[in-house]
Structure formats: structure tokens, C-alpha cells
GROMACS .gro file of C-alpha atoms in nm:
model
  501
    1MET     CA    1  11.268   5.455  13.808
    2GLU     CA    2  11.282   5.786  13.620
    3ASN     CA    3  11.088   5.687  13.312
    4GLY     CA    4  10.906   5.397  13.160
    5LYS     CA    5  10.779   5.096  13.346
    6CYS     CA    6  10.963   4.774  13.411
    7ASN     CA    7  10.768   4.452  13.430
    8GLY     CA    8  10.909   4.136  13.580
    9ALA     CA    9  10.946   3.796  13.422
   10THR     CA   10  10.638   3.592  13.339
   11THR     CA   11  10.597   3.219  13.369
   12VAL     CA   12  10.649   3.067  13.026
   13LYS     CA   13  10.769   2.733  12.905
   14LEU     CA   14  11.105   2.806  12.747
   15PRO     CA   15  11.204   2.626  12.428
   16GLU     CA   16  11.397   2.302  12.437
   17ILE     CA   17  11.741   2.364  12.283
   18LYS     CA   18  11.763   2.087  12.025
   19PHE     CA   19  12.039   2.199  11.789
   20THR     CA   20  12.378   2.333  11.898
   21LYS     CA   21  12.620   2.182  11.645
   22LEU     CA   22  12.744   2.299  11.307
   23PHE     CA   23  12.528   2.202  11.008
   24ILE     CA   24  12.745   2.094  10.716
   25ASN     CA   25  12.641   1.891  10.412
   26GLY     CA   26  12.308   1.803  10.569
   27GLN     CA   27  12.447   1.681  10.902
   28PHE     CA   28  12.486   1.832  11.249
   29ILE     CA   29  12.849   1.787  11.352
   30ASP     CA   30  13.092   1.907  11.619
   31ALA     CA   31  13.351   2.171  11.539
   32ALA     CA   32  13.675   2.016  11.416
   33SER     CA   33  13.855   2.159  11.719
   34GLY     CA   34  13.589   2.035  11.959
   35LYS     CA   35  13.555   2.389  12.094
   36THR     CA   36  13.226   2.537  12.209
   37PHE     CA   37  13.105   2.873  12.337
   38GLU     CA   38  12.822   2.980  12.564
   39THR     CA   39  12.512   3.162  12.445
   40ILE     CA   40  12.365   3.387  12.714
   41ASP     CA   41  12.009   3.476  12.810
   42PRO     CA   42  12.008   3.860  12.816
   43ARG     CA   43  11.718   3.862  13.061
   44ASN     CA   44  11.941   3.740  13.342
   45GLY     CA   45  12.297   3.684  13.211
   46GLU     CA   46  12.266   3.306  13.253
   47VAL     CA   47  12.391   3.040  13.011
   48ILE     CA   48  12.126   2.897  12.778
   49ALA     CA   49  12.342   2.640  12.598
   50THR     CA   50  12.690   2.569  12.466
   51ILE     CA   51  12.727   2.588  12.089
   52ALA     CA   52  12.991   2.447  11.854
   53GLU     CA   53  13.258   2.708  11.781
   54GLY     CA   54  13.343   2.685  11.414
   55ASP     CA   55  13.676   2.805  11.281
   56LYS     CA   56  13.869   2.814  10.952
   57GLU     CA   57  13.882   2.434  10.925
   58ASP     CA   58  13.505   2.413  10.964
   59VAL     CA   59  13.451   2.691  10.710
   60ASP     CA   60  13.669   2.494  10.467
   61LEU     CA   61  13.446   2.187  10.516
   62ALA     CA   62  13.131   2.391  10.469
   63VAL     CA   63  13.262   2.568  10.158
   64ASN     CA   64  13.370   2.234  10.009
   65ALA     CA   65  13.021   2.097  10.067
   66ALA     CA   66  12.862   2.406   9.912
   67ARG     CA   67  13.103   2.396   9.617
   68TYR     CA   68  13.030   2.031   9.544
   69ALA     CA   69  12.656   2.094   9.573
   70PHE     CA   70  12.687   2.384   9.327
   71ASP     CA   71  12.922   2.220   9.076
   72HIS     CA   72  12.773   1.870   9.081
   73GLY     CA   73  12.448   1.872   9.279
   74PRO     CA   74  12.089   1.910   9.160
   75TRP     CA   75  12.005   2.249   9.312
   76PRO     CA   76  12.137   2.488   9.043
   77ARG     CA   77  12.023   2.246   8.773
   78MET     CA   78  11.664   2.228   8.887
   79THR     CA   79  11.407   2.437   8.708
   80GLY     CA   80  11.300   2.744   8.899
   81PHE     CA   81  10.962   2.579   8.949
   82GLU     CA   82  11.124   2.276   9.114
   83ARG     CA   83  11.329   2.494   9.347
   84ALA     CA   84  11.018   2.696   9.430
   85LYS     CA   85  10.831   2.385   9.546
   86LEU     CA   86  11.103   2.302   9.799
   87ILE     CA   87  11.140   2.663   9.917
   88ASN     CA   88  10.764   2.679   9.973
   89LYS     CA   89  10.784   2.354  10.171
   90PHE     CA   90  11.054   2.519  10.382
   91ALA     CA   91  10.817   2.814  10.441
   92ASP     CA   92  10.540   2.571  10.540
   93LEU     CA   93  10.763   2.421  10.808
   94ILE     CA   94  10.863   2.764  10.939
   95GLU     CA   95  10.496   2.850  10.980
   96GLU     CA   96  10.432   2.522  11.159
   97ASN     CA   97  10.707   2.611  11.410
   98ILE     CA   98  10.637   2.982  11.460
   99GLU     CA   99  10.602   2.966  11.836
  100GLU     CA  100  10.922   2.770  11.894
  101LEU     CA  101  11.124   2.995  11.665
  102ALA     CA  102  10.986   3.308  11.832
  103LYS     CA  103  11.082   3.167  12.171
  104LEU     CA  104  11.436   3.094  12.052
  105ASP     CA  105  11.487   3.453  11.933
  106ALA     CA  106  11.334   3.587  12.254
  107VAL     CA  107  11.547   3.384  12.494
  108ASP     CA  108  11.864   3.419  12.282
  109GLY     CA  109  11.838   3.783  12.174
  110GLY     CA  110  11.595   3.951  12.412
  111LYS     CA  111  11.340   4.008  12.135
  112LEU     CA  112  10.975   4.043  12.228
  113PHE     CA  113  10.807   3.703  12.200
  114GLN     CA  114  10.475   3.842  12.078
  115LEU     CA  115  10.641   4.043  11.802
  116GLY     CA  116  10.838   3.737  11.701
  117LYS     CA  117  10.528   3.524  11.692
  118TYR     CA  118  10.309   3.767  11.500
  119ALA     CA  119  10.565   3.966  11.297
  120ASP     CA  120  10.924   3.841  11.267
  121ILE     CA  121  10.869   3.469  11.206
  122PRO     CA  122  10.569   3.514  10.972
  123ALA     CA  123  10.779   3.769  10.780
  124THR     CA  124  11.061   3.513  10.766
  125ALA     CA  125  10.829   3.260  10.605
  126GLY     CA  126  10.703   3.539  10.380
  127HIS     CA  127  11.052   3.609  10.246
  128PHE     CA  128  11.085   3.245  10.144
  129ARG     CA  129  10.743   3.243   9.977
  130TYR     CA  130  10.813   3.569   9.793
  131ASN     CA  131  11.141   3.441   9.655
  132ALA     CA  132  10.993   3.102   9.574
  133GLY     CA  133  10.751   3.292   9.353
  134ALA     CA  134  11.044   3.460   9.179
  135ALA     CA  135  11.253   3.145   9.127
  136ASP     CA  136  11.090   3.055   8.794
  137LYS     CA  137  11.082   3.414   8.668
  138ILE     CA  138  11.455   3.478   8.633
  139HIS     CA  139  11.506   3.582   8.271
  140GLY     CA  140  11.771   3.735   8.051
  141GLU     CA  141  11.709   3.959   7.751
  142THR     CA  142  11.724   3.940   7.375
  143LEU     CA  143  11.962   4.213   7.257
  144LYS     CA  144  11.905   4.444   6.963
  145MET     CA  145  12.270   4.456   6.853
  146THR     CA  146  12.399   4.769   6.679
  147ARG     CA  147  12.594   4.551   6.438
  148GLN     CA  148  12.337   4.393   6.207
  149SER     CA  149  12.551   4.082   6.152
  150LEU     CA  150  12.531   3.978   6.519
  151PHE     CA  151  12.262   3.822   6.737
  152GLY     CA  152  12.289   3.837   7.116
  153TYR     CA  153  12.108   3.747   7.433
  154THR     CA  154  12.182   3.744   7.805
  155LEU     CA  155  12.153   3.471   8.065
  156LYS     CA  156  12.101   3.526   8.438
  157GLU     CA  157  12.304   3.261   8.620
  158PRO     CA  158  12.354   3.189   8.993
  159ILE     CA  159  12.672   3.344   9.118
  160GLY     CA  160  12.793   3.025   9.291
  161VAL     CA  161  12.891   2.967   9.653
  162VAL     CA  162  12.773   3.249   9.880
  163GLY     CA  163  12.886   3.340  10.231
  164ASN     CA  164  12.598   3.497  10.424
  165ILE     CA  165  12.696   3.667  10.750
  166ILE     CA  166  12.392   3.744  10.966
  167PRO     CA  167  12.351   4.010  11.240
  168TRP     CA  168  12.208   3.951  11.586
  169ASN     CA  169  11.934   4.213  11.598
  170PHE     CA  170  11.690   4.034  11.363
  171PRO     CA  171  11.828   3.680  11.347
  172SER     CA  172  11.528   3.527  11.169
  173ILE     CA  173  11.434   3.802  10.925
  174MET     CA  174  11.796   3.866  10.827
  175PHE     CA  175  11.848   3.492  10.777
  176ALA     CA  176  11.556   3.488  10.533
  177THR     CA  177  11.651   3.817  10.366
  178LYS     CA  178  11.978   3.662  10.252
  179VAL     CA  179  11.911   3.289  10.229
  180ALA     CA  180  11.576   3.306  10.046
  181PRO     CA  181  11.692   3.498   9.734
  182ALA     CA  182  12.020   3.303   9.724
  183MET     CA  183  11.822   2.978   9.723
  184ALA     CA  184  11.580   3.108   9.459
  185ALA     CA  185  11.871   3.208   9.235
  186GLY     CA  186  12.017   2.856   9.255
  187CYS     CA  187  12.316   2.937   9.476
  188THR     CA  188  12.459   2.725   9.754
  189MET     CA  189  12.580   2.887  10.072
  190VAL     CA  190  12.760   2.897  10.403
  191VAL     CA  191  12.577   3.099  10.669
  192LYS     CA  192  12.747   3.238  10.978
  193PRO     CA  193  12.487   3.360  11.226
  194ALA     CA  194  12.588   3.607  11.496
  195GLU     CA  195  12.744   3.434  11.795
  196GLN     CA  196  12.489   3.604  12.022
  197THR     CA  197  12.188   3.459  11.838
  198SER     CA  198  12.274   3.128  11.671
  199LEU     CA  199  11.991   2.910  11.801
  200SER     CA  200  11.721   2.995  11.547
  201ALA     CA  201  11.961   2.961  11.251
  202LEU     CA  202  12.039   2.604  11.356
  203PHE     CA  203  11.668   2.531  11.387
  204TYR     CA  204  11.616   2.667  11.033
  205ALA     CA  205  11.889   2.430  10.916
  206HIS     CA  206  11.694   2.139  11.065
  207LEU     CA  207  11.377   2.256  10.887
  208SER     CA  208  11.559   2.289  10.554
  209LYS     CA  209  11.659   1.924  10.581
  210GLU     CA  210  11.299   1.826  10.654
  211ALA     CA  211  11.183   2.032  10.356
  212GLY     CA  212  11.406   1.834  10.120
  213ILE     CA  213  11.659   2.105  10.039
  214PRO     CA  214  11.953   1.900   9.902
  215ASP     CA  215  12.258   1.845  10.121
  216GLY     CA  216  12.526   2.111  10.082
  217VAL     CA  217  12.289   2.386   9.966
  218LEU     CA  218  12.256   2.537  10.316
  219ASN     CA  219  12.546   2.506  10.560
  220ILE     CA  220  12.562   2.677  10.901
  221VAL     CA  221  12.891   2.753  11.076
  222THR     CA  222  12.841   2.903  11.420
  223GLY     CA  223  13.129   3.090  11.576
  224PHE     CA  224  13.289   3.432  11.596
  225GLY     CA  225  13.331   3.700  11.334
  226SER     CA  226  13.706   3.734  11.383
  227THR     CA  227  13.758   3.365  11.302
  228ALA     CA  228  13.467   3.199  11.119
  229GLY     CA  229  13.344   3.522  10.960
  230ALA     CA  230  13.694   3.622  10.853
  231ALA     CA  231  13.752   3.278  10.703
  232ILE     CA  232  13.441   3.314  10.488
  233ALA     CA  233  13.534   3.666  10.373
  234SER     CA  234  13.884   3.560  10.269
  235HIS     CA  235  13.803   3.215  10.129
  236MET     CA  236  13.928   3.161   9.775
  237ASP     CA  237  13.635   2.936   9.683
  238VAL     CA  238  13.355   3.163   9.803
  239ASP     CA  239  13.217   3.358   9.506
  240LYS     CA  240  13.023   3.623   9.696
  241VAL     CA  241  12.975   3.752  10.051
  242SER     CA  242  12.660   3.918  10.179
  243PHE     CA  243  12.694   4.093  10.515
  244THR     CA  244  12.466   4.295  10.740
  245GLY     CA  245  12.626   4.465  11.038
  246SER     CA  246  12.849   4.753  11.137
  247THR     CA  247  13.030   4.975  10.889
  248ASP     CA  248  13.366   4.895  11.050
  249VAL     CA  249  13.323   4.521  11.000
  250GLY     CA  250  13.183   4.576  10.650
  251ARG     CA  251  13.503   4.757  10.558
  252LYS     CA  252  13.711   4.462  10.684
  253ILE     CA  253  13.503   4.218  10.480
  254MET     CA  254  13.549   4.424  10.165
  255GLN     CA  255  13.924   4.437  10.225
  256ALA     CA  256  13.939   4.060  10.279
  257ALA     CA  257  13.740   4.001   9.961
  258ALA     CA  258  13.974   4.223   9.762
  259ALA     CA  259  14.285   4.058   9.907
  260SER     CA  260  14.160   3.707   9.828
  261ASN     CA  261  13.975   3.630   9.503
  262LEU     CA  262  13.800   3.965   9.445
  263LYS     CA  263  13.470   3.803   9.536
  264LYS     CA  264  13.163   4.018   9.502
  265VAL     CA  265  13.044   4.181   9.824
  266SER     CA  266  12.705   4.320   9.918
  267LEU     CA  267  12.689   4.521  10.239
  268GLU     CA  268  12.395   4.649  10.442
  269LEU     CA  269  12.558   4.853  10.714
  270GLY     CA  270  12.497   5.105  10.990
  271GLY     CA  271  12.273   5.407  11.009
  272LYS     CA  272  12.202   5.725  11.200
  273SER     CA  273  11.866   5.792  11.047
  274PRO     CA  274  11.693   6.132  11.071
  275LEU     CA  275  11.324   6.189  11.139
  276LEU     CA  276  11.213   6.536  11.026
  277ILE     CA  277  10.897   6.666  11.196
  278PHE     CA  278  10.761   6.979  11.029
  279ASN     CA  279  10.533   7.244  11.179
  280ASP     CA  280  10.216   7.105  11.020
  281ALA     CA  281  10.264   6.752  11.157
  282ASP     CA  282  10.013   6.601  11.400
  283ILE     CA  283  10.190   6.624  11.739
  284ASP     CA  284  10.048   6.305  11.889
  285LYS     CA  285  10.129   6.101  11.580
  286ALA     CA  286  10.474   6.260  11.556
  287ALA     CA  287  10.557   6.163  11.915
  288ASP     CA  288  10.430   5.809  11.865
  289LEU     CA  289  10.632   5.759  11.547
  290ALA     CA  290  10.945   5.914  11.698
  291LEU     CA  291  10.928   5.678  11.997
  292LEU     CA  292  10.856   5.377  11.778
  293GLY     CA  293  11.131   5.470  11.534
  294CYS     CA  294  11.395   5.500  11.804
  295PHE     CA  295  11.295   5.246  12.069
  296TYR     CA  296  11.149   4.959  11.864
  297ASN     CA  297  11.348   4.639  11.915
  298LYS     CA  298  11.523   4.823  12.205
  299GLY     CA  299  11.687   5.052  11.953
  300GLU     CA  300  11.882   4.761  11.807
  301ILE     CA  301  11.782   4.832  11.449
  302CYS     CA  302  12.000   4.997  11.187
  303VAL     CA  303  11.723   5.228  11.061
  304ALA     CA  304  11.636   5.360  11.409
  305SER     CA  305  11.527   5.725  11.396
  306SER     CA  306  11.788   5.815  11.653
  307ARG     CA  307  11.821   6.177  11.528
  308VAL     CA  308  11.488   6.356  11.560
  309PHE     CA  309  11.468   6.708  11.412
  310VAL     CA  310  11.161   6.914  11.505
  311GLN     CA  311  11.074   7.244  11.339
  312GLU     CA  312  11.075   7.529  11.589
  313GLY     CA  313  10.702   7.608  11.566
  314ILE     CA  314  10.602   7.282  11.741
  315TYR     CA  315  10.929   7.186  11.908
  316ASP     CA  316  10.823   7.252  12.270
  317LYS     CA  317  10.492   7.067  12.227
  318VAL     CA  318  10.660   6.766  12.068
  319VAL     CA  319  10.921   6.751  12.344
  320GLU     CA  320  10.650   6.762  12.611
  321LYS     CA  321  10.454   6.486  12.439
  322LEU     CA  322  10.762   6.267  12.392
  323VAL     CA  323  10.852   6.281  12.760
  324GLU     CA  324  10.493   6.209  12.860
  325LYS     CA  325  10.461   5.908  12.629
  326ALA     CA  326  10.805   5.771  12.718
  327LYS     CA  327  10.677   5.712  13.072
  328ASP     CA  328  10.436   5.452  12.935
  329TRP     CA  329  10.699   5.274  12.725
  330THR     CA  330  10.714   4.953  12.927
  331VAL     CA  331  11.048   4.775  12.963
  332GLY     CA  332  11.033   4.414  13.075
  333ASP     CA  333  11.077   4.044  13.015
  334PRO     CA  334  11.034   3.969  12.643
  335PHE     CA  335  10.783   3.697  12.729
  336ASP     CA  336  10.560   3.952  12.905
  337SER     CA  337  10.289   4.051  12.656
  338THR     CA  338  10.269   4.405  12.801
  339ALA     CA  339  10.639   4.482  12.749
  340ARG     CA  340  10.737   4.706  12.459
  341GLN     CA  341  11.111   4.675  12.511
  342GLY     CA  342  11.320   4.379  12.624
  343PRO     CA  343  11.684   4.357  12.731
  344GLN     CA  344  11.977   4.456  12.510
  345VAL     CA  345  12.129   4.159  12.333
  346ASP     CA  346  12.434   4.109  12.557
  347LYS     CA  347  12.653   4.267  12.823
  348ARG     CA  348  12.890   4.423  12.570
  349GLN     CA  349  12.608   4.607  12.390
  350PHE     CA  350  12.451   4.702  12.724
  351GLU     CA  351  12.774   4.862  12.843
  352LYS     CA  352  12.833   5.035  12.509
  353ILE     CA  353  12.492   5.202  12.522
  354LEU     CA  354  12.542   5.317  12.881
  355SER     CA  355  12.880   5.463  12.785
  356TYR     CA  356  12.716   5.669  12.507
  357ILE     CA  357  12.459   5.795  12.755
  358GLU     CA  358  12.746   5.916  12.976
  359HIS     CA  359  12.905   6.084  12.672
  360GLY     CA  360  12.580   6.268  12.610
  361LYS     CA  361  12.569   6.393  12.968
  362ASN     CA  362  12.936   6.493  12.971
  363GLU     CA  363  12.917   6.675  12.636
  364GLY     CA  364  12.636   6.898  12.759
  365ALA     CA  365  12.320   6.748  12.614
  366THR     CA  366  12.009   6.781  12.830
  367LEU     CA  367  11.880   6.449  12.961
  368LEU     CA  368  11.502   6.472  12.945
  369THR     CA  369  11.418   6.121  13.058
  370GLY     CA  370  11.577   5.781  13.112
  371GLY     CA  371  11.952   5.740  13.111
  372LYS     CA  372  11.998   5.446  13.348
  373ALA     CA  373  12.012   5.068  13.361
  374ILE     CA  374  11.711   4.892  13.510
  375GLY     CA  375  11.749   4.636  13.787
  376ASP     CA  376  12.053   4.438  13.892
  377LYS     CA  377  12.000   4.138  13.666
  378GLY     CA  378  11.994   4.126  13.287
  379TYR     CA  379  12.066   4.398  13.034
  380PHE     CA  380  11.769   4.636  13.057
  381ILE     CA  381  11.806   5.011  12.985
  382GLU     CA  382  11.554   5.290  13.023
  383PRO     CA  383  11.434   5.458  12.703
  384THR     CA  384  11.651   5.769  12.695
  385ILE     CA  385  11.587   6.109  12.534
  386PHE     CA  386  11.842   6.390  12.506
  387ALA     CA  387  11.764   6.747  12.399
  388ASP     CA  388  12.001   7.031  12.305
  389VAL     CA  389  12.216   6.789  12.106
  390THR     CA  390  12.472   6.950  11.875
  391GLU     CA  391  12.638   6.817  11.562
  392ASP     CA  392  12.977   6.773  11.725
  393MET     CA  393  12.851   6.533  11.993
  394LYS     CA  394  12.918   6.158  11.975
  395ILE     CA  395  12.552   6.079  12.038
  396TYR     CA  396  12.468   6.282  11.725
  397GLN     CA  397  12.726   6.127  11.494
  398ASP     CA  398  12.776   5.766  11.611
  399GLU     CA  399  12.542   5.473  11.569
  400ILE     CA  400  12.456   5.378  11.928
  401PHE     CA  401  12.227   5.083  11.847
  402GLY     CA  402  12.023   5.124  12.161
  403PRO     CA  403  11.723   5.313  12.303
  404VAL     CA  404  11.880   5.661  12.292
  405MET     CA  405  11.715   5.951  12.106
  406SER     CA  406  11.880   6.283  12.018
  407LEU     CA  407  11.643   6.579  11.977
  408MET     CA  408  11.729   6.889  11.772
  409LYS     CA  409  11.541   7.202  11.663
  410PHE     CA  410  11.548   7.351  11.312
  411LYS     CA  411  11.395   7.658  11.148
  412THR     CA  412  11.369   7.627  10.769
  413VAL     CA  413  11.318   7.339  10.528
  414GLU     CA  414  11.668   7.397  10.391
  415GLU     CA  415  11.817   7.376  10.739
  416GLY     CA  416  11.627   7.053  10.807
  417ILE     CA  417  11.760   6.893  10.490
  418LYS     CA  418  12.115   7.002  10.570
  419CYS     CA  419  12.092   6.858  10.922
  420ALA     CA  420  11.946   6.530  10.797
  421ASN     CA  421  12.234   6.485  10.552
  422ASN     CA  422  12.505   6.577  10.803
  423THR     CA  423  12.611   6.218  10.866
  424LYS     CA  424  12.839   5.958  10.711
  425TYR     CA  425  12.539   5.726  10.692
  426GLY     CA  426  12.248   5.716  10.449
  427LEU     CA  427  12.024   5.421  10.527
  428ALA     CA  428  11.676   5.559  10.600
  429ALA     CA  429  11.485   5.875  10.689
  430GLY     CA  430  11.137   5.983  10.795
  431ILE     CA  431  10.934   6.289  10.701
  432LEU     CA  432  10.622   6.405  10.887
  433SER     CA  433  10.423   6.675  10.706
  434GLN     CA  434  10.094   6.729  10.522
  435ASP     CA  435  10.250   6.948  10.249
  436ILE     CA  436  10.300   6.737   9.938
  437ASP     CA  437  10.533   6.988   9.775
  438LEU     CA  438  10.750   6.998  10.087
  439ILE     CA  439  10.746   6.616  10.104
  440ASN     CA  440  10.856   6.586   9.742
  441THR     CA  441  11.136   6.837   9.789
  442VAL     CA  442  11.268   6.684  10.110
  443SER     CA  443  11.239   6.318  10.002
  444ARG     CA  444  11.442   6.395   9.689
  445SER     CA  445  11.700   6.592   9.884
  446ILE     CA  446  11.785   6.347  10.161
  447LYS     CA  447  12.064   6.107  10.074
  448ALA     CA  448  11.922   5.779  10.202
  449GLY     CA  449  11.811   5.451  10.051
  450ILE     CA  450  11.454   5.458  10.183
  451ILE     CA  451  11.234   5.750  10.287
  452TRP     CA  452  10.922   5.695  10.497
  453VAL     CA  453  10.657   5.966  10.474
  454ASN     CA  454  10.408   5.996  10.762
  455CYS     CA  455  10.503   5.648  10.876
  456TYR     CA  456  10.810   5.462  10.993
  457PHE     CA  457  10.942   5.108  10.942
  458GLY     CA  458  10.738   5.081  10.622
  459PHE     CA  459  10.912   4.759  10.522
  460ASP     CA  460  10.755   4.529  10.266
  461LEU     CA  461  10.864   4.209  10.091
  462ASP     CA  462  10.830   4.389   9.757
  463CYS     CA  463  11.018   4.707   9.857
  464PRO     CA  464  11.396   4.730   9.796
  465TYR     CA  465  11.594   4.836  10.099
  466GLY     CA  466  11.955   4.947  10.137
  467GLY     CA  467  12.181   5.244  10.196
  468TYR     CA  468  12.372   5.536  10.051
  469LYS     CA  469  12.718   5.649  10.160
  470MET     CA  470  12.866   5.436  10.442
  471SER     CA  471  12.539   5.251  10.496
  472GLY     CA  472  12.614   4.996  10.228
  473ASN     CA  473  12.620   4.913   9.860
  474CYS     CA  474  12.329   4.678   9.787
  475ARG     CA  475  11.951   4.648   9.788
  476GLU     CA  476  11.770   4.369   9.969
  477SER     CA  477  11.404   4.264   9.952
  478GLY     CA  478  11.193   4.290   9.640
  479MET     CA  479  11.310   4.160   9.306
  480ASP     CA  480  11.627   4.366   9.344
  481ALA     CA  481  11.747   4.116   9.607
  482LEU     CA  482  11.784   3.844   9.345
  483ASP     CA  483  12.042   4.054   9.161
  484ASN     CA  484  12.277   4.011   9.458
  485TYR     CA  485  12.300   3.639   9.380
  486LEU     CA  486  12.293   3.641   8.999
  487GLN     CA  487  12.544   3.731   8.731
  488THR     CA  488  12.482   3.821   8.369
  489LYS     CA  489  12.635   3.623   8.083
  490SER     CA  490  12.613   3.757   7.729
  491VAL     CA  491  12.595   3.516   7.435
  492VAL     CA  492  12.675   3.655   7.090
  493MET     CA  493  12.676   3.477   6.755
  494PRO     CA  494  12.682   3.565   6.386
  495LEU     CA  495  12.351   3.630   6.215
  496HIS     CA  496  12.334   3.513   5.854
  497ASN     CA  497  12.074   3.601   5.590
  498SER     CA  498  11.807   3.717   5.835
  499PRO     CA  499  11.520   3.920   5.685
  500TRP     CA  500  11.485   4.106   6.018
  501MET     CA  501  11.735   4.325   6.198
   0.00000   0.00000   0.00000
């Protein structure tokens, strides 16, 4: 092969598929229609299991269960401390099942098993613990009213029934990112996992039952976005939708919300994130971070640094180092501990990425390395680097969501900032430099929700994350995430004969 290394499958005991039905009101049930769909192993294109295919009727059942649990059940009426105890028990069970959950995400989504075991699933449990710690710290404010005859205060109340629509690229972490703060706030919910990666969500449903989360608080409807997802977005009894995914689908969800009951919508959408490498950057570190930023999770990550801008003074050296290091970026079976990149999630995404690579070639970009599928089984693609990419090319403007890097050269700081902002997206950006004044100028000039300086993927449970422009309209993680699932009520009353104003 032209670049990278491809390792074969390793012998590993695959997980037993225990849960394939919808989870509604605390029970695993078949879809009302009886329909199922196949979930595919991206390592080889073979069927793993058949899963219940939920539709509008099933969404109605799930929403009814969530509505009853919110209006009449104990969950929103518990103290925050009581909810926290159960959420922490849920986190305990996740930690007890780390290996099985990591295997499910590996076999279902092509994610590296070792990263799942030591990063994704522990982070999933961490999201639940973090939000459990916040559950009893949700407070309103006492208001200093301008009219001296009035006294006022605010209450922070759970927003109600939430529809959480989860993407396929990080099925566990994204599940926790949305479900954990919604639970902490006292909401009930209907979750639709991506059809490509539903297995771990159903296992989490099982664990929630074991943890003692009351029936109806967490409901899982597996199925397709055009049916089950659309039914959630347009449902008149869903109070809020939280979605992570493509900008095109996010727009459809917002339209459906507006056309139905004007439910609140929080969107974390696509990206085409820039990495700016300035002349004073360490070349080895710059190459390592550029490769990590673009090829981590096989490029299936919305903050991928897929546009890499290198200042002209070190451009040639960085290019040489990138090509050299790309040859050691091992592609292989996600259960192989030496692999750094597994297969793309499914055939559709695999073919989409390959089509973008052909666009890059046809539009005149220079293919430095990669550019081809690997093997004749499964959905493996070589890490691919293009140089001489111009702003009018599709590989520059479109979110590819795969292991494809576009390299560009810039001269001045001002030019670098302009190039970084020349996109409809604004999710993340990276800056590599040792000049603190330059860093301050550039980080304040780039229109993106998170800026990583001399690092990349600097995620943290306590750090808000979300986008500008067409990359979304909310912030997840940190205490800001709770605001997505709370609403503010003001209470005002007359104030009589008070000695204090």
C-alpha cells in the first residue's frame, strides 16, 4: 500500500449481543410494526444483529411514558441529592461493564477497542458523575428589583420531556453528554441512537434499570432518522430536542420544531476546523498534532483539523514530516492494540469519503500520500493528505468526516486568520506557536467555539463545547450543559413595609 500500515484481525472474544429491542417505560419491547433492521460490522460488512426498527407509533409510546414520568413520576420531584445518588449508581455500573461496552462500540462502529476501554467509556461514566455532582447545585437568584415595592426571585426548573438524537461517531460519549445533564436537571427523555451504532445505547438502558432510574425517565427508540428521528423532532409533546450531527439534518430538525410546538432546540453540528501552524512551532510536534487532529477516530469527528494551514517559513519541513509520519499511522482491526485507525462506520460513509478523495484529485490538489481503500473486505481507507488545496475546492469547504487532510500555505498572521475563518462552520480551531501575543490575537480573531493552543482535542468534563455559525447553537459539557435542560421562572410579589430595599 502507498502509506500507512494495515494490520489484520486479531483473535478476540466478541461481545454477546443481549439487547436489540426498544426500551420504553422500563421494558424491552418489539417495535409496534414488528420491523427490524440489520446492524453491520464495519470490519467485514457482515451482520452483527437485527434490531427493532422504531417508528412514529413507537415514538408516541416512548413520549407518553416520558410525559407520565415527568408529570406524575418521582424523578423531577426528587431532591437533587436523591437524583445524584441514582446517577452515580448508573456510573458505577458503567465502570463495571467498561470492557463489554468498549467491545460493543468497536464491533458496531469500528472504534478502537483500547481507546474505548481506556478513554471513551471511562469518560462516559465521568459525564454521569460530573452531572450527578451538579444535580443538587441548581439554583435560581434573588432579584434586586428596580421597583422598591416588589420582591422577586428566579427558579431553575427542568424543561420537561427531551428528545436526544445521538450521532454514530462517539455513541457512548455523546449518549452521556446529552443524557447525563438532562437526568441531573430532572428531565425525562426519549433517546434515538444512530442506526449504525445502537447496541451500546440499549446496553446503557439495561444498566439504567439496574441502577434504579425510575421507569419512563430514559426511553430508547432505535430506528432511522427519517422516521423515528423526524417523529421526535415534530412531536407536539416533546418540550426540547438536542441533536448532534450534520448541519443539513440540524436544519431539518429546527424546521420541524418550529412547525410543531416551537420546542426548544440545541444543535451541535458539523465542522471544518482549521489548524494554524506558525513559523516558530516545533515541527515534530506540529506534525504529530496535525495527524492526530485529522485522523483520530478515522477522521469521524466533527472537530477534526481537516484544514491545516502552515506558515511559509516551515511549510516544506512540515509537509515532509507529515508524509514521513503518515507511513507509520497503522490502519487495522479495531481490536488490534497496535492499530491507530479502524474502519469507517459503514459502507455509505466509506463511499462518501472515497468520492471526496476523487474530487480532490480531479480539482487539481496534489495527493501526497494515501487516497485509496485498503483490502477487499470492510471499510478501511488509507490516511490521505492533499497539498496545493485552494479555497474553491470541495475538499476545502465540505465536511468530509473521514481521514482526509487538506494542506495550505500562508504568509502573514492576517492571512492565516482570514483563511481560518473562510468557512461556514465555526466549531473548533488549533493554534501552534510560542508567541503569546500572536496566540492572543489569533485566538480572539477566529470565529469558533473552542480554540486549542499547542494541543488538540483538549476536551474536559468542565469545559463548555459548541460552535459558532453553522456549527450549532448550544454549549455542551461543563455547567453550561445543564442550561440546555432547564428553564427560568421568575416569581414576583409585593413587598410591604420592609426596612431594606
